[in-house]
Amino acid sequence: MRTAPKTDYYELLGVPRKAAAKDIRTAFRKLARKYHPDLNPGDKASEEKFKQVQEAYDVLSDAKKRQMYDQHGFYSEQGAGMPGAEPGEGPGGVHFDFGGFDFGGGAGPGAGAGGGSSFRDLFSQFFRGGGAGEGAAPGRGPGGDLEYQLEIEFGDAVRGAVKKLSVVRLDGCAHCHGTGAIGTAQTCPACSGSGMMQQAAGRMRFNVACSRCGGAGKLHNACKSCGGEGRIRRTETIDVRIPAGVAGGSRVRVPGKGNAGTMGAPAGDLYLRVEVRAHPVFERHGNDLHVLLPVTVAEATLGAKIEVPTIDGRSIVRIPPGTNSGQRLRLREKGVPSARGGARGDQYVEVQVVVPKPTDERVRTLMKELESLAPEDPRKELFAKSGV
């Protein structure tokens, strides 16, 4: 049965439960002046009231103490239990034995085995569940992911490839099968197999997980091969499939090739950040490819059918008569395959007219004849639009 609290700290100070720290401090100073023993000599009631006010202010003026008080009702000097629990029982079935509240670090008359521990240190240990000491079996947990950078050729990114990669990862220990322990477990001598140990702060006592066995109650002989971790760092060479159409800067996931988990938990994944080397001819924009195609003056003027390189080999592109430099022609679905299974990109061919060098006299003569036959001013429209 739970014991009712003797006094409500908020009622004692005359402030609401949502009062600000400033209001609590003001109320305390007012009451402290009223009941101070120096101002009420020989008045035992005032002295007792002053002690209660001081106790209330010590709790409510500290944010962490106040939070615990609001949540659990840590204010009784006779061991009142927390709301929703039997006397001396805290969250998760952890047993408390309250014999008053000494929030300092000194060991009072009611201090137990850990009387020198502070309230803050013990509660921080309680809320994190205690640490596993030497001989405790490692907890079960998934392995972490790994990330490597992989540089590949342009053709491998476009067509896809299988690459061999050496990675350093934590793998399950073959000697202990990932458990970190060998042989038969023994009863922990520190807690006698209970998995719990009693500690105290001042007159406040409660049980926490045994720091020797981590609360398991058993001690294991650590595997010498892995030092009790259950995992060994080693270098592994794996085959990595690069999907066709992968772009530079993207990540390729290799499932189960990250660090191994503990106690048989699944391994993490390996992520490869892909960097693609530039190609001397093809320039990629998304899934489209761009190529510069040099043509002669005659081909550009008269039109022609010309071979052009593609990632599938050579293809024929038709140059219309009167094509100028910079004009782009499209080859449908000659670009990069989609890494996500969508439509394939296109290839754009940009025409670059190559003018012959006038080193031969016959070439000079022919160009002059061409100019006389077609005396067109190519800049006429430019000036007409500019208005100058």
GROMACS .gro file of C-alpha atoms in nm:
model
  388
    1MET     CA    1   0.000   0.000   0.000
    2ARG     CA    2   0.131   0.346  -0.085
    3THR     CA    3   0.181   0.605   0.184
    4ALA     CA    4   0.023   0.944   0.126
    5PRO     CA    5   0.264   1.238   0.104
    6LYS     CA    6   0.296   1.456   0.413
    7THR     CA    7   0.317   1.791   0.236
    8ASP     CA    8   0.273   1.928  -0.115
    9TYR     CA    9   0.570   2.149  -0.198
   10TYR     CA   10   0.364   2.377  -0.422
   11GLU     CA   11   0.098   2.428  -0.156
   12LEU     CA   12   0.372   2.485   0.101
   13LEU     CA   13   0.518   2.771  -0.103
   14GLY     CA   14   0.174   2.894  -0.211
   15VAL     CA   15   0.241   2.872  -0.585
   16PRO     CA   16   0.063   2.683  -0.866
   17ARG     CA   17   0.222   2.376  -1.021
   18LYS     CA   18   0.304   2.565  -1.340
   19ALA     CA   19   0.469   2.851  -1.155
   20ALA     CA   20   0.780   3.003  -1.310
   21ALA     CA   21   1.116   2.976  -1.136
   22LYS     CA   22   1.104   3.348  -1.058
   23ASP     CA   23   0.769   3.315  -0.882
   24ILE     CA   24   0.894   3.018  -0.678
   25ARG     CA   25   1.202   3.214  -0.570
   26THR     CA   26   0.991   3.517  -0.469
   27ALA     CA   27   0.750   3.302  -0.267
   28PHE     CA   28   1.038   3.127  -0.090
   29ARG     CA   29   1.210   3.451   0.009
   30LYS     CA   30   0.887   3.588   0.149
   31LEU     CA   31   0.818   3.277   0.358
   32ALA     CA   32   1.184   3.243   0.463
   33ARG     CA   33   1.178   3.594   0.610
   34LYS     CA   34   0.850   3.518   0.783
   35TYR     CA   35   0.958   3.192   0.949
   36HIS     CA   36   1.334   3.246   0.990
   37PRO     CA   37   1.449   3.126   1.336
   38ASP     CA   38   1.642   3.449   1.395
   39LEU     CA   39   1.320   3.645   1.360
   40ASN     CA   40   1.121   3.395   1.572
   41PRO     CA   41   1.350   3.297   1.860
   42GLY     CA   42   1.222   3.004   2.063
   43ASP     CA   43   0.931   2.938   1.826
   44LYS     CA   44   0.957   2.568   1.738
   45ALA     CA   45   0.662   2.584   1.500
   46SER     CA   46   0.825   2.861   1.295
   47GLU     CA   47   1.156   2.671   1.293
   48GLU     CA   48   0.984   2.358   1.163
   49LYS     CA   49   0.794   2.561   0.903
   50PHE     CA   50   1.121   2.721   0.790
   51LYS     CA   51   1.278   2.375   0.740
   52GLN     CA   52   0.980   2.263   0.530
   53VAL     CA   53   0.992   2.576   0.316
   54GLN     CA   54   1.366   2.529   0.267
   55GLU     CA   55   1.315   2.164   0.168
   56ALA     CA   56   1.041   2.258  -0.080
   57TYR     CA   57   1.253   2.529  -0.237
   58ASP     CA   58   1.557   2.297  -0.265
   59VAL     CA   59   1.349   2.063  -0.484
   60LEU     CA   60   1.141   2.307  -0.687
   61SER     CA   61   1.431   2.545  -0.761
   62ASP     CA   62   1.627   2.266  -0.930
   63ALA     CA   63   1.490   2.186  -1.277
   64LYS     CA   64   1.582   1.816  -1.268
   65LYS     CA   65   1.460   1.763  -0.911
   66ARG     CA   66   1.140   1.946  -0.991
   67GLN     CA   67   1.082   1.734  -1.301
   68MET     CA   68   1.126   1.415  -1.096
   69TYR     CA   69   0.900   1.551  -0.823
   70ASP     CA   70   0.627   1.640  -1.076
   71GLN     CA   71   0.653   1.303  -1.246
   72HIS     CA   72   0.705   1.064  -0.956
   73GLY     CA   73   0.621   1.255  -0.635
   74PHE     CA   74   0.965   1.228  -0.470
   75TYR     CA   75   0.879   1.432  -0.162
   76SER     CA   76   0.786   1.195   0.123
   77GLU     CA   77   1.026   1.144   0.410
   78GLN     CA   78   0.862   0.811   0.491
   79GLY     CA   79   0.909   0.633   0.155
   80ALA     CA   80   0.601   0.726  -0.046
   81GLY     CA   81   0.597   0.527  -0.369
   82MET     CA   82   0.579   0.674  -0.714
   83PRO     CA   83   0.235   0.709  -0.878
   84GLY     CA   84   0.114   0.385  -1.029
   85ALA     CA   85   0.367   0.165  -0.843
   86GLU     CA   86   0.383  -0.026  -0.520
   87PRO     CA   87   0.595   0.119  -0.239
   88GLY     CA   88   0.959   0.110  -0.330
   89GLU     CA   89   0.895   0.010  -0.691
   90GLY     CA   90   1.004   0.231  -0.980
   91PRO     CA   91   0.982   0.218  -1.358
   92GLY     CA   92   1.050  -0.121  -1.510
   93GLY     CA   93   1.022  -0.301  -1.175
   94VAL     CA   94   1.338  -0.142  -1.026
   95HIS     CA   95   1.296  -0.141  -0.648
   96PHE     CA   96   1.347   0.178  -0.444
   97ASP     CA   97   1.380   0.209  -0.069
   98PHE     CA   98   1.345   0.575   0.032
   99GLY     CA   99   1.460   0.668   0.378
  100GLY     CA  100   1.448   1.045   0.339
  101PHE     CA  101   1.598   1.280   0.085
  102ASP     CA  102   1.962   1.377   0.112
  103PHE     CA  103   2.033   1.525  -0.230
  104GLY     CA  104   2.394   1.593  -0.145
  105GLY     CA  105   2.689   1.360  -0.200
  106GLY     CA  106   2.776   1.284   0.165
  107ALA     CA  107   2.698   0.953   0.334
  108GLY     CA  108   2.443   1.003   0.607
  109PRO     CA  109   2.330   0.768   0.876
  110GLY     CA  110   2.100   0.588   0.632
  111ALA     CA  111   2.362   0.542   0.362
  112GLY     CA  112   2.404   0.192   0.227
  113ALA     CA  113   2.684   0.015   0.042
  114GLY     CA  114   2.727   0.302  -0.197
  115GLY     CA  115   2.684   0.578   0.059
  116GLY     CA  116   2.950   0.797  -0.103
  117SER     CA  117   2.764   0.814  -0.435
  118SER     CA  118   2.573   1.127  -0.526
  119PHE     CA  119   2.203   1.136  -0.608
  120ARG     CA  120   2.278   1.263  -0.959
  121ASP     CA  121   2.540   0.990  -1.032
  122LEU     CA  122   2.320   0.707  -0.913
  123PHE     CA  123   2.014   0.821  -1.103
  124SER     CA  124   2.211   0.873  -1.422
  125GLN     CA  125   2.323   0.511  -1.386
  126PHE     CA  126   1.966   0.397  -1.317
  127PHE     CA  127   1.815   0.569  -1.620
  128ARG     CA  128   2.078   0.438  -1.860
  129GLY     CA  129   2.024   0.086  -1.729
  130GLY     CA  130   2.375   0.023  -1.591
  131GLY     CA  131   2.682  -0.076  -1.786
  132ALA     CA  132   2.799  -0.425  -1.875
  133GLY     CA  133   3.126  -0.507  -1.704
  134GLU     CA  134   3.399  -0.752  -1.786
  135GLY     CA  135   3.259  -1.098  -1.844
  136ALA     CA  136   2.913  -0.978  -1.942
  137ALA     CA  137   2.779  -1.107  -2.271
  138PRO     CA  138   2.747  -0.838  -2.541
  139GLY     CA  139   2.396  -0.717  -2.616
  140ARG     CA  140   2.222  -0.803  -2.941
  141GLY     CA  141   2.230  -0.519  -3.190
  142PRO     CA  142   2.234  -0.466  -3.568
  143GLY     CA  143   2.559  -0.389  -3.744
  144GLY     CA  144   2.647  -0.044  -3.872
  145ASP     CA  145   2.650   0.064  -4.236
  146LEU     CA  146   2.971   0.130  -4.428
  147GLU     CA  147   3.034   0.377  -4.709
  148TYR     CA  148   3.312   0.364  -4.968
  149GLN     CA  149   3.390   0.575  -5.274
  150LEU     CA  150   3.422   0.392  -5.605
  151GLU     CA  151   3.557   0.552  -5.922
  152ILE     CA  152   3.453   0.384  -6.247
  153GLU     CA  153   3.495   0.443  -6.619
  154PHE     CA  154   3.231   0.620  -6.825
  155GLY     CA  155   3.152   0.303  -7.020
  156ASP     CA  156   3.096   0.101  -6.701
  157ALA     CA  157   2.852   0.363  -6.573
  158VAL     CA  158   2.657   0.361  -6.900
  159ARG     CA  159   2.654  -0.012  -6.971
  160GLY     CA  160   2.683  -0.150  -6.618
  161ALA     CA  161   2.961  -0.370  -6.485
  162VAL     CA  162   3.073  -0.601  -6.205
  163LYS     CA  163   3.364  -0.465  -6.002
  164LYS     CA  164   3.580  -0.629  -5.739
  165LEU     CA  165   3.620  -0.421  -5.426
  166SER     CA  166   3.818  -0.482  -5.108
  167VAL     CA  167   3.641  -0.357  -4.795
  168VAL     CA  168   3.745  -0.364  -4.430
  169ARG     CA  169   3.448  -0.466  -4.217
  170LEU     CA  170   3.359  -0.627  -3.884
  171ASP     CA  171   3.262  -0.988  -3.953
  172GLY     CA  172   3.116  -1.244  -3.714
  173CYS     CA  173   3.377  -1.437  -3.518
  174ALA     CA  174   3.389  -1.795  -3.645
  175HIS     CA  175   3.532  -1.925  -3.316
  176CYS     CA  176   3.244  -1.812  -3.090
  177HIS     CA  177   2.983  -1.782  -3.368
  178GLY     CA  178   2.935  -1.413  -3.293
  179THR     CA  179   2.841  -1.455  -2.925
  180GLY     CA  180   3.167  -1.317  -2.786
  181ALA     CA  181   3.176  -1.596  -2.525
  182ILE     CA  182   3.297  -1.953  -2.502
  183GLY     CA  183   3.230  -2.231  -2.254
  184THR     CA  184   2.958  -2.249  -1.990
  185ALA     CA  185   2.834  -1.931  -1.824
  186GLN     CA  186   2.899  -1.893  -1.449
  187THR     CA  187   2.697  -1.719  -1.178
  188CYS     CA  188   2.808  -1.361  -1.128
  189PRO     CA  189   2.976  -1.338  -0.784
  190ALA     CA  190   2.905  -0.965  -0.750
  191CYS     CA  191   2.525  -1.000  -0.750
  192SER     CA  192   2.499  -1.376  -0.674
  193GLY     CA  193   2.310  -1.427  -0.998
  194SER     CA  194   2.032  -1.179  -0.928
  195GLY     CA  195   2.156  -0.927  -1.183
  196MET     CA  196   2.085  -0.641  -0.939
  197MET     CA  197   2.289  -0.454  -0.683
  198GLN     CA  198   2.177  -0.211  -0.412
  199GLN     CA  199   2.326   0.137  -0.405
  200ALA     CA  200   2.248   0.443  -0.202
  201ALA     CA  201   2.279   0.821  -0.200
  202GLY     CA  202   2.248   0.963   0.145
  203ARG     CA  203   1.941   0.797   0.298
  204MET     CA  204   1.801   0.701  -0.042
  205ARG     CA  205   1.850   0.338  -0.149
  206PHE     CA  206   1.754   0.154  -0.463
  207ASN     CA  207   1.857  -0.137  -0.684
  208VAL     CA  208   2.038  -0.101  -1.017
  209ALA     CA  209   2.163  -0.346  -1.276
  210CYS     CA  210   2.484  -0.518  -1.174
  211SER     CA  211   2.782  -0.341  -1.328
  212ARG     CA  212   2.977  -0.667  -1.343
  213CYS     CA  213   2.736  -0.880  -1.547
  214GLY     CA  214   2.522  -0.603  -1.695
  215GLY     CA  215   2.210  -0.738  -1.524
  216ALA     CA  216   2.234  -1.084  -1.680
  217GLY     CA  217   2.330  -1.258  -1.355
  218LYS     CA  218   2.578  -1.472  -1.549
  219LEU     CA  219   2.943  -1.427  -1.646
  220HIS     CA  220   3.087  -1.563  -1.967
  221ASN     CA  221   3.441  -1.649  -2.062
  222ALA     CA  222   3.538  -1.400  -2.329
  223CYS     CA  223   3.639  -1.544  -2.664
  224LYS     CA  224   4.013  -1.494  -2.710
  225SER     CA  225   3.983  -1.465  -3.087
  226CYS     CA  226   3.757  -1.159  -3.082
  227GLY     CA  227   3.820  -1.030  -2.728
  228GLY     CA  228   3.457  -1.091  -2.633
  229GLU     CA  229   3.309  -0.861  -2.897
  230GLY     CA  230   3.181  -1.142  -3.118
  231ARG     CA  231   3.320  -0.969  -3.429
  232ILE     CA  232   3.659  -0.956  -3.600
  233ARG     CA  233   3.785  -0.684  -3.833
  234ARG     CA  234   3.897  -0.828  -4.162
  235THR     CA  235   3.942  -0.737  -4.527
  236GLU     CA  236   3.699  -0.896  -4.769
  237THR     CA  237   3.698  -0.883  -5.148
  238ILE     CA  238   3.347  -0.871  -5.288
  239ASP     CA  239   3.188  -0.846  -5.631
  240VAL     CA  240   2.980  -0.533  -5.672
  241ARG     CA  241   2.727  -0.503  -5.953
  242ILE     CA  242   2.712  -0.153  -6.099
  243PRO     CA  243   2.369  -0.103  -6.263
  244ALA     CA  244   2.360   0.034  -6.617
  245GLY     CA  245   2.289   0.407  -6.626
  246VAL     CA  246   2.427   0.491  -6.281
  247ALA     CA  247   2.517   0.861  -6.253
  248GLY     CA  248   2.812   1.021  -6.081
  249GLY     CA  249   2.743   1.111  -5.718
  250SER     CA  250   2.476   0.844  -5.673
  251ARG     CA  251   2.496   0.566  -5.414
  252VAL     CA  252   2.485   0.193  -5.484
  253ARG     CA  253   2.363  -0.026  -5.197
  254VAL     CA  254   2.510  -0.369  -5.130
  255PRO     CA  255   2.282  -0.538  -4.872
  256GLY     CA  256   2.439  -0.721  -4.578
  257LYS     CA  257   2.796  -0.616  -4.650
  258GLY     CA  258   2.830  -0.360  -4.373
  259ASN     CA  259   2.955  -0.447  -4.025
  260ALA     CA  260   2.819  -0.767  -3.873
  261GLY     CA  261   2.567  -0.737  -3.592
  262THR     CA  262   2.623  -0.870  -3.241
  263MET     CA  263   2.470  -1.188  -3.101
  264GLY     CA  264   2.340  -1.293  -3.441
  265ALA     CA  265   2.173  -0.962  -3.526
  266PRO     CA  266   2.166  -0.872  -3.897
  267ALA     CA  267   2.462  -0.698  -4.058
  268GLY     CA  268   2.449  -0.345  -4.190
  269ASP     CA  269   2.468  -0.247  -4.556
  270LEU     CA  270   2.755  -0.126  -4.772
  271TYR     CA  271   2.698   0.197  -4.966
  272LEU     CA  272   2.919   0.292  -5.260
  273ARG     CA  273   2.935   0.656  -5.363
  274VAL     CA  274   3.004   0.637  -5.736
  275GLU     CA  275   3.235   0.879  -5.915
  276VAL     CA  276   3.244   0.854  -6.297
  277ARG     CA  277   3.550   0.953  -6.499
  278ALA     CA  278   3.489   1.199  -6.782
  279HIS     CA  279   3.479   1.074  -7.144
  280PRO     CA  280   3.680   1.250  -7.417
  281VAL     CA  281   3.389   1.245  -7.667
  282PHE     CA  282   3.057   1.197  -7.487
  283GLU     CA  283   2.917   1.454  -7.246
  284ARG     CA  284   2.632   1.340  -7.025
  285HIS     CA  285   2.333   1.550  -6.917
  286GLY     CA  286   2.091   1.334  -6.723
  287ASN     CA  287   2.030   1.036  -6.949
  288ASP     CA  288   2.106   1.229  -7.269
  289LEU     CA  289   2.443   1.233  -7.445
  290HIS     CA  290   2.596   1.524  -7.638
  291VAL     CA  291   2.858   1.493  -7.913
  292LEU     CA  292   3.035   1.751  -8.133
  293LEU     CA  293   3.040   1.638  -8.499
  294PRO     CA  294   3.288   1.810  -8.734
  295VAL     CA  295   3.168   1.843  -9.098
  296THR     CA  296   3.321   2.002  -9.407
  297VAL     CA  297   3.187   2.312  -9.580
  298ALA     CA  298   3.068   2.097  -9.870
  299GLU     CA  299   2.886   1.853  -9.639
  300ALA     CA  300   2.719   2.135  -9.452
  301THR     CA  301   2.626   2.314  -9.776
  302LEU     CA  302   2.514   2.021  -9.990
  303GLY     CA  303   2.401   1.784  -9.715
  304ALA     CA  304   2.539   1.437  -9.646
  305LYS     CA  305   2.500   1.113  -9.455
  306ILE     CA  306   2.778   1.087  -9.198
  307GLU     CA  307   2.881   0.825  -8.942
  308VAL     CA  308   2.868   0.937  -8.579
  309PRO     CA  309   2.993   0.752  -8.268
  310THR     CA  310   2.736   0.628  -8.014
  311ILE     CA  311   2.769   0.410  -7.706
  312ASP     CA  312   2.628   0.124  -7.916
  313GLY     CA  313   2.882   0.170  -8.197
  314ARG     CA  314   2.861   0.375  -8.516
  315SER     CA  315   2.534   0.519  -8.644
  316ILE     CA  316   2.439   0.722  -8.953
  317VAL     CA  317   2.316   1.078  -8.916
  318ARG     CA  318   2.175   1.280  -9.206
  319ILE     CA  319   2.307   1.634  -9.243
  320PRO     CA  320   2.043   1.850  -9.416
  321PRO     CA  321   2.165   2.087  -9.695
  322GLY     CA  322   2.252   2.434  -9.566
  323THR     CA  323   2.331   2.322  -9.210
  324ASN     CA  324   2.512   2.580  -8.998
  325SER     CA  325   2.756   2.533  -8.710
  326GLY     CA  326   2.582   2.484  -8.377
  327GLN     CA  327   2.276   2.317  -8.523
  328ARG     CA  328   2.176   2.009  -8.323
  329LEU     CA  329   2.043   1.680  -8.457
  330ARG     CA  330   1.880   1.415  -8.239
  331LEU     CA  331   1.930   1.040  -8.244
  332ARG     CA  332   1.637   0.892  -8.054
  333GLU     CA  333   1.709   0.640  -7.775
  334LYS     CA  334   2.083   0.646  -7.834
  335GLY     CA  335   2.155   0.790  -7.493
  336VAL     CA  336   2.206   0.635  -7.149
  337PRO     CA  337   1.976   0.360  -7.018
  338SER     CA  338   1.773   0.460  -6.714
  339ALA     CA  339   1.909   0.312  -6.391
  340ARG     CA  340   1.550   0.302  -6.261
  341GLY     CA  341   1.406   0.116  -6.557
  342GLY     CA  342   1.257   0.416  -6.738
  343ALA     CA  343   1.296   0.529  -7.097
  344ARG     CA  344   1.641   0.548  -7.248
  345GLY     CA  345   1.785   0.892  -7.319
  346ASP     CA  346   1.867   1.046  -7.659
  347GLN     CA  347   2.194   1.148  -7.821
  348TYR     CA  348   2.229   1.503  -7.952
  349VAL     CA  349   2.477   1.571  -8.230
  350GLU     CA  350   2.598   1.930  -8.258
  351VAL     CA  351   2.730   2.019  -8.603
  352GLN     CA  352   3.067   2.197  -8.618
  353VAL     CA  353   3.152   2.323  -8.968
  354VAL     CA  354   3.527   2.306  -9.030
  355VAL     CA  355   3.644   2.581  -9.270
  356PRO     CA  356   3.940   2.484  -9.495
  357LYS     CA  357   4.262   2.673  -9.441
  358PRO     CA  358   4.339   2.902  -9.739
  359THR     CA  359   4.693   2.772  -9.791
  360ASP     CA  360   4.632   2.645 -10.145
  361GLU     CA  361   4.581   2.896 -10.427
  362ARG     CA  362   4.310   2.684 -10.586
  363VAL     CA  363   4.113   2.688 -10.262
  364ARG     CA  364   4.138   3.066 -10.246
  365THR     CA  365   4.019   3.094 -10.608
  366LEU     CA  366   3.722   2.862 -10.549
  367MET     CA  367   3.615   3.053 -10.238
  368LYS     CA  368   3.621   3.381 -10.428
  369GLU     CA  369   3.413   3.231 -10.706
  370LEU     CA  370   3.165   3.101 -10.444
  371GLU     CA  371   3.141   3.448 -10.292
  372SER     CA  372   3.062   3.600 -10.629
  373LEU     CA  373   2.800   3.336 -10.707
  374ALA     CA  374   2.626   3.371 -10.370
  375PRO     CA  375   2.684   3.730 -10.253
  376GLU     CA  376   2.465   3.694  -9.949
  377ASP     CA  377   2.536   3.905  -9.638
  378PRO     CA  378   2.504   3.674  -9.337
  379ARG     CA  379   2.504   3.971  -9.095
  380LYS     CA  380   2.221   4.164  -9.258
  381GLU     CA  381   1.950   4.019  -9.031
  382LEU     CA  382   2.169   4.076  -8.726
  383PHE     CA  383   2.190   4.451  -8.778
  384ALA     CA  384   1.825   4.471  -8.876
  385LYS     CA  385   1.723   4.320  -8.542
  386SER     CA  386   1.969   4.525  -8.338
  387GLY     CA  387   1.847   4.856  -8.480
  388VAL     CA  388   2.197   5.001  -8.507
   0.00000   0.00000   0.00000
